[in-house]
Coordinates of C-alpha atoms in Angstrom, one line a residue:
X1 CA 0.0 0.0 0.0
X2 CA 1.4 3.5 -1.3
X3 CA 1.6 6.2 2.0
X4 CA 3.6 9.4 1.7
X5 CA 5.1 10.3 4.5
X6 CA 6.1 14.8 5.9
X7 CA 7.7 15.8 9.1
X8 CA 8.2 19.4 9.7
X9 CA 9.8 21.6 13.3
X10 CA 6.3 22.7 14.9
X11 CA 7.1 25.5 18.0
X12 CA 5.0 26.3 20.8
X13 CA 5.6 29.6 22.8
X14 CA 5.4 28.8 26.7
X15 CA 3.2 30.3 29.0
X16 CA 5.8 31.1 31.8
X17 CA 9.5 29.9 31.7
X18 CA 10.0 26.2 32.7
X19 CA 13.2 25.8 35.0
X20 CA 14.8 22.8 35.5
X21 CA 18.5 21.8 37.3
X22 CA 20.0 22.2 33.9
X23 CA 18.5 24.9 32.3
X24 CA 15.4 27.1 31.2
X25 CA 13.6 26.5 28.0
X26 CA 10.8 29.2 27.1
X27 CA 9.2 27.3 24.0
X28 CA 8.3 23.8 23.3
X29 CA 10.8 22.7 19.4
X30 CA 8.7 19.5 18.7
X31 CA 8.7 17.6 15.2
X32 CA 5.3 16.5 13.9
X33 CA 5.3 13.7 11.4
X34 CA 2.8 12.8 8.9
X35 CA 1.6 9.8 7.4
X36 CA -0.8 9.4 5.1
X37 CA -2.3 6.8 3.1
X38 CA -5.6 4.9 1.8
X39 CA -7.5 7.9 2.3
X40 CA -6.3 8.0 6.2
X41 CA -4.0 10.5 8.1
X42 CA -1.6 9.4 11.0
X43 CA 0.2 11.7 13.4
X44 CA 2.9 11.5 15.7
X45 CA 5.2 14.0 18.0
X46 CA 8.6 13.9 19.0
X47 CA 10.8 16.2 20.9
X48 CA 14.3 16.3 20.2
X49 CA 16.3 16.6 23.7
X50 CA 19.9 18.4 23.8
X51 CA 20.3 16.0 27.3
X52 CA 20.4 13.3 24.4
X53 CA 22.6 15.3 21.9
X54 CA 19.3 15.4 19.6
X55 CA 18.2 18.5 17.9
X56 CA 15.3 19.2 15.3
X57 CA 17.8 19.2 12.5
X58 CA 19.4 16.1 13.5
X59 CA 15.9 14.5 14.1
X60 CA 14.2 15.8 10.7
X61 CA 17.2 14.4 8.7
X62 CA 16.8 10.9 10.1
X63 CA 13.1 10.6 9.5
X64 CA 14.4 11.7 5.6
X65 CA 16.3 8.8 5.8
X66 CA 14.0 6.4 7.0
X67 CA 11.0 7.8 4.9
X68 CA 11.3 5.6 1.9
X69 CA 10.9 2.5 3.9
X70 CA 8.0 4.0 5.3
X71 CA 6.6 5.2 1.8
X72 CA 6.9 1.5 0.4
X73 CA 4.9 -0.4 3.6
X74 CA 7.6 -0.9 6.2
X75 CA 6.2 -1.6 9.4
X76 CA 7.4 -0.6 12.8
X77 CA 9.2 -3.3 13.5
X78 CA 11.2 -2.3 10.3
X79 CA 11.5 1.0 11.5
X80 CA 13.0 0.2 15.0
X81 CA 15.7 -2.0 13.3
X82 CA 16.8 1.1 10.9
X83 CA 16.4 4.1 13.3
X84 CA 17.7 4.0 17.3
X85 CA 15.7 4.7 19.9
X86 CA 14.8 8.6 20.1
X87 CA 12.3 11.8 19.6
X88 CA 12.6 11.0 15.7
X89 CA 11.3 7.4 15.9
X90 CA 9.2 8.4 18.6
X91 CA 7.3 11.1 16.0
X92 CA 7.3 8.0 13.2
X93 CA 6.0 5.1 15.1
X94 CA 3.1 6.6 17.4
X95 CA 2.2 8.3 13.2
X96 CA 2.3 4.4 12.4
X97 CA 0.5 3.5 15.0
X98 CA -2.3 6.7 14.9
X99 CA -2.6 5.4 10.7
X100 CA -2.9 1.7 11.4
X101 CA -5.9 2.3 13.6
X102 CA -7.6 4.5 11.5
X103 CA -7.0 2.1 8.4
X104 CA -8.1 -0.6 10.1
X105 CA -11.6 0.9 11.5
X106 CA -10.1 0.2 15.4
X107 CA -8.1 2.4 17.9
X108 CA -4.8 2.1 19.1
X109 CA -5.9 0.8 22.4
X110 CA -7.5 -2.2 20.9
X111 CA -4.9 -2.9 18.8
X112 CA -2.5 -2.8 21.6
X113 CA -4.6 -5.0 23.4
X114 CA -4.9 -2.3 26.5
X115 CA -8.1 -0.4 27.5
X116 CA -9.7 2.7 26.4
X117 CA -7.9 5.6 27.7
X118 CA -9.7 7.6 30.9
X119 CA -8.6 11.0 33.0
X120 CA -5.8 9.9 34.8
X121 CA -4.2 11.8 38.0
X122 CA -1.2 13.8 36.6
X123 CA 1.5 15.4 38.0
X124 CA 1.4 19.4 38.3
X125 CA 4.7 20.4 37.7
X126 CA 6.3 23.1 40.2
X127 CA 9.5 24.6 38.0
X128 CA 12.8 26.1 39.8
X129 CA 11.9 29.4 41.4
X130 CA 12.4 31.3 44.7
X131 CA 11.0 29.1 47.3
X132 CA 7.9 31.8 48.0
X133 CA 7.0 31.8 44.7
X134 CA 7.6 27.9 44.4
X135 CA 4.6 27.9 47.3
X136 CA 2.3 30.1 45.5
X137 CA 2.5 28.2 42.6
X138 CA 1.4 25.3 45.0
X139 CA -0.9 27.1 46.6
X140 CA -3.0 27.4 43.4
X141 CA -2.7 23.8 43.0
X142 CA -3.1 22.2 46.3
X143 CA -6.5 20.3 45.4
X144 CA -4.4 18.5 43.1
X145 CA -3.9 14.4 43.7
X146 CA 0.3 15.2 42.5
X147 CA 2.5 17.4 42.5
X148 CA 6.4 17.2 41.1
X149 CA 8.5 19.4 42.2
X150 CA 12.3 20.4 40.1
X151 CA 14.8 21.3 42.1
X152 CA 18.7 21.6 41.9
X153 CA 21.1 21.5 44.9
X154 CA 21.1 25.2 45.7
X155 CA 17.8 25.7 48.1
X156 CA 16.7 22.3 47.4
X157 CA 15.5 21.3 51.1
X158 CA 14.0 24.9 51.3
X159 CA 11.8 24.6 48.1
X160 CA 10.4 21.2 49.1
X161 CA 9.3 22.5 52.6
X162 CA 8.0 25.6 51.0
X163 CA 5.7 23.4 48.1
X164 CA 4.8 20.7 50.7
X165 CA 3.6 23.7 53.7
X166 CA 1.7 25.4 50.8
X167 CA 0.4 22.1 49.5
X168 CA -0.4 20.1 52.6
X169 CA -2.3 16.7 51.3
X170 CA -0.7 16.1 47.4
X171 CA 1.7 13.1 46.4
X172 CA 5.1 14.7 46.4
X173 CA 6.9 13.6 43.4
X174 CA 10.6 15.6 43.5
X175 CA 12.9 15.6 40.9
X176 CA 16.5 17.0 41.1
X177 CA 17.3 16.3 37.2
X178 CA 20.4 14.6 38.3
X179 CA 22.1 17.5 39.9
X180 CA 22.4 15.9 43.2
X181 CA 25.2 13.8 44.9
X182 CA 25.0 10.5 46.8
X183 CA 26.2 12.2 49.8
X184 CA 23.2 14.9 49.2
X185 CA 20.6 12.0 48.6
X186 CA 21.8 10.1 51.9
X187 CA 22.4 13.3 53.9
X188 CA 18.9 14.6 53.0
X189 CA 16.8 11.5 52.7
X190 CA 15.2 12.0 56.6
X191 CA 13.9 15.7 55.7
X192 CA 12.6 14.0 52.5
X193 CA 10.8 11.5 54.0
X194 CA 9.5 14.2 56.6
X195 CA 8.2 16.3 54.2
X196 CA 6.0 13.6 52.7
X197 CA 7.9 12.7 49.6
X198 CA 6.4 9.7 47.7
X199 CA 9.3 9.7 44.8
X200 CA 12.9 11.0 44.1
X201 CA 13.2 10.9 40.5
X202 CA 16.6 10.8 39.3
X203 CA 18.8 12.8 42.1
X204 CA 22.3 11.0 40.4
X205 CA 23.4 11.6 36.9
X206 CA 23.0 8.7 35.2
X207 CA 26.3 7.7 34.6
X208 CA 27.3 7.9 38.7
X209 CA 23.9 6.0 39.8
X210 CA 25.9 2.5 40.8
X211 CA 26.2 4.5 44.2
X212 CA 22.2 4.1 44.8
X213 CA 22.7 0.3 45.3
X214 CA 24.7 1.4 48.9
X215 CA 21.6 3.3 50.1
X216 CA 19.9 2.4 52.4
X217 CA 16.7 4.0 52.3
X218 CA 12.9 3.7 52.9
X219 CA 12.8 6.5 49.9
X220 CA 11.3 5.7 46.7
X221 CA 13.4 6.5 44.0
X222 CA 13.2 6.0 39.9
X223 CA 15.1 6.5 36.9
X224 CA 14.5 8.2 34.6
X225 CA 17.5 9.6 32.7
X226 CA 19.2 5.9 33.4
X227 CA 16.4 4.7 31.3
X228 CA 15.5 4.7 27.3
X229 CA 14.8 0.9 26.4
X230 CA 14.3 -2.4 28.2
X231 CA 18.1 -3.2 27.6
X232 CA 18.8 -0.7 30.2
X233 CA 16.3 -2.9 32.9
X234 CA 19.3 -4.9 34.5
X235 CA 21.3 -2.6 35.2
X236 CA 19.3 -0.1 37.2
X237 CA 18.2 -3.5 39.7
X238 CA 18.8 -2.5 43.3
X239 CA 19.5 1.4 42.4
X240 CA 15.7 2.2 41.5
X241 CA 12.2 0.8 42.9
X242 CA 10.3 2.7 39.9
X243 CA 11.0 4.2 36.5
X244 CA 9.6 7.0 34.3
X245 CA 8.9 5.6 31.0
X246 CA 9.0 8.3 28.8
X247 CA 8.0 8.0 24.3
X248 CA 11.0 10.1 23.2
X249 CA 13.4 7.9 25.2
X250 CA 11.8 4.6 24.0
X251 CA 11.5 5.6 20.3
X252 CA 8.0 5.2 20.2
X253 CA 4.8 3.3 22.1
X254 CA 6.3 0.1 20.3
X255 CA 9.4 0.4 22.8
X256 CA 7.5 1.5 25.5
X257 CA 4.8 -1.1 25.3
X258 CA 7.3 -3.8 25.8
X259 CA 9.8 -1.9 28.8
X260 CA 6.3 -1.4 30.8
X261 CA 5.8 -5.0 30.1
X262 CA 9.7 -5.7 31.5
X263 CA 9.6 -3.9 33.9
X264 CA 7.2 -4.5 35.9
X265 CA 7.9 -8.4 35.2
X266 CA 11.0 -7.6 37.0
X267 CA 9.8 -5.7 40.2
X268 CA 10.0 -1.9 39.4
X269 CA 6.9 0.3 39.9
X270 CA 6.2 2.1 36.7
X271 CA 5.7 5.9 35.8
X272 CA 4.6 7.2 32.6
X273 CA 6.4 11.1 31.5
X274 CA 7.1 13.2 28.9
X275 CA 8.5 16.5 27.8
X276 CA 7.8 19.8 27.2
X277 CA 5.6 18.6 24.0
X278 CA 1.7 19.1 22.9
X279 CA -0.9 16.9 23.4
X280 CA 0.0 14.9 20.6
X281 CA 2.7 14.1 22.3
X282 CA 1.2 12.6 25.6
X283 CA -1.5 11.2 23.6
X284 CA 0.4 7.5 23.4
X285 CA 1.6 7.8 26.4
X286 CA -1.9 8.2 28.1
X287 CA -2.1 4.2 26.8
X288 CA 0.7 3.6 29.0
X289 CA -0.6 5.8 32.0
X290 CA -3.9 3.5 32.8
X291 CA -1.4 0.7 34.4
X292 CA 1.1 3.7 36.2
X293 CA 1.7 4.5 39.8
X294 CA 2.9 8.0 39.1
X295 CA 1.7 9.8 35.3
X296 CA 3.6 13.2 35.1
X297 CA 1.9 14.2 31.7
X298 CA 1.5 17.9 31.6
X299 CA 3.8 18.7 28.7
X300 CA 1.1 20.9 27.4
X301 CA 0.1 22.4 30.1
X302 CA 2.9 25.0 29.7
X303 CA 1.8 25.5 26.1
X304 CA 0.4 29.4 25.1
X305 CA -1.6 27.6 22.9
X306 CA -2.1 23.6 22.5
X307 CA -3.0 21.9 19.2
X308 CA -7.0 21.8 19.0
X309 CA -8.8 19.3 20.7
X310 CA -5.8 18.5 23.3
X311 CA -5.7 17.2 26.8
X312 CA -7.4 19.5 29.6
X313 CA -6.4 19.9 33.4
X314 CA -9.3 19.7 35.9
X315 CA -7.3 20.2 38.8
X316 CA -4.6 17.5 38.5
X317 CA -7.1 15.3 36.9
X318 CA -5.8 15.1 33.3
X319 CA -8.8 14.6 30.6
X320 CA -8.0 13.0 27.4
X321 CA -7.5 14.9 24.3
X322 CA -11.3 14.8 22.4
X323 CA -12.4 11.6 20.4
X324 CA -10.5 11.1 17.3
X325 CA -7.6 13.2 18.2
X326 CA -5.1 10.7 17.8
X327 CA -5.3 6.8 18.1
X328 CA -8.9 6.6 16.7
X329 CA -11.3 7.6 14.0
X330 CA -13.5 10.7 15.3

């Protein structure tokens, strides 16, 4: 079956500056990819991520290279054996995926065999800020079931008392973007546990985590910058008790589909994230988030301006994107 296949660099101004340990990013540089075919339109979303050495450029030339065996039927199996694991798979197999369905008269969620995405509990994300205006940022949000919390090592213990005393009765999720030390994450571990943290995400960079298996700790922790494809699994045994699944790390819902599957066949409690992307970009990943313990999905939330028809926040209760958005016919 003949199917064309586009991808162009889509950018989405921010509504207020989103600050992590390692930077502050002001837009949202995603790459939307096309595919079309048999009277039927697929979509997918990627964002390239410097942590990854990925750019738009770098991510738009690959797709070029892979769109000929997309044009001439390959399937996504093919396309995970001729393009690693990434934001510009990602954008090409959840299109695959988003066409299939419609071709076939189904949805996504049948074909995967999973059920019908529903609102899901997602994380509200407080960014890097003074700690007073970290807590009215909280404050606005403390109906919410979750909130996630970026910090770096400067201020760190002073931001979390300031979300969590602003934000009495939320899951905590905090997340240090691997900016912390080991001798940070054992030294401060008793006034995280005080304040009501459910998760550390990440506090080690990923190539210094091996120190994790010496804690001991009653702390949740999980991986997420250790992880992009099942083939990392056995190594992060006895570091992690969870980790963050996210599309642009995996390549794709394919990937992601199978980690989930992996990892929780080998112990680890799962969470489902994302970037700074549009709601075509959490869109898989809400497939994902019906079987998570933790969902930090609000990407789009920090959009000016979402694509039409995206996801909606009802006070930390995130509501799908509308019927026939992505994944199924309208």
């Amino acid at each position: 079956m003949l199917r064309t296949l586009s991808a162009r660099h889509d950018r989405f101004a921010l509504n207020a500056p989103f600050r992590i340990s390692r930077g502050v990013k002001t837009a949202a540089d995603v790459v939307t990819v096309t595919v079309a075919g048999a009277g039927h339109v697929g979509r997918g979303e990627g964002v390239p991520y410097p942590r990854y050495g990925e750019t738009v450029e770098a991510a738009l030339a690959a797709i070029e290279q892979a769109r000929a065996l997309i044009e001439r039927g390959g399937s996504r199996a093919d396309l995970a054996g001729a393009m690693p694991a990434g934001a510009a798979r990602n954008a090409v197999d959840n299109a695959l995926w988003d066409w299939e369905a419609r071709a076939a008269g189904t949805s996504v969620s049948d074909r995967a065999g999973l059920p019908a995405v529903a609102p899901v509990a997602s994380a509200i994300t407080v960014a890097i800020d003074h700690p007073d205006a970290m807590a009215a940022v909280a404050a606005r949000h403390a109906d919410a079931p979750l909130l996630k919390v970026k910090v770096a090592r400067e201020d760190a213990l002073r931001q979390i008392a300031a979300v969590r005393a602003a934000a009495p009765t939320p899951r905590l999720i905090v997340d240090p973007n691997e900016s912390w030390t080991i001798e940070e994450v054992r030294g401060w571990q008793d006034e995280l546990i005080a304040q009501r943290v459910d998760l550390l995400e990440q506090p080690l960079p990923a190539g210094e985590d091996g120190a994790l298996a010496a804690l001991e700790t009653s702390l949740a922790i999980c991986a997420d910058e250790s992880l992009h494809t099942a083939a990392d699994l056995g190594a992060l045994r006895g570091r992690y008790t969870h980790v963050n699944i996210k599309l642009d790390k995996t390549g794709g819902l394919t990937e992601a589909l199978s980690l989930a599957e992996a990892a929780s066949a080998m112990g680890f409690g799962l969470m489902v994230g994302c970037m700074v992307c549009s709601s075509l970009g959490i869109a898989p990943a809400l497939l994902l988030a019906q079987r998570a313990q933790f969902v930090d999905l609000d990407g789009p939330l920090w959009l000016a301006a979402d694509r039409d028809g995206g996801a909606i926040d009802d006070h930390g209760i995130l509501q799908p994107p509308r019927r026939g958005f992505w994944g199924e016919a309208a």
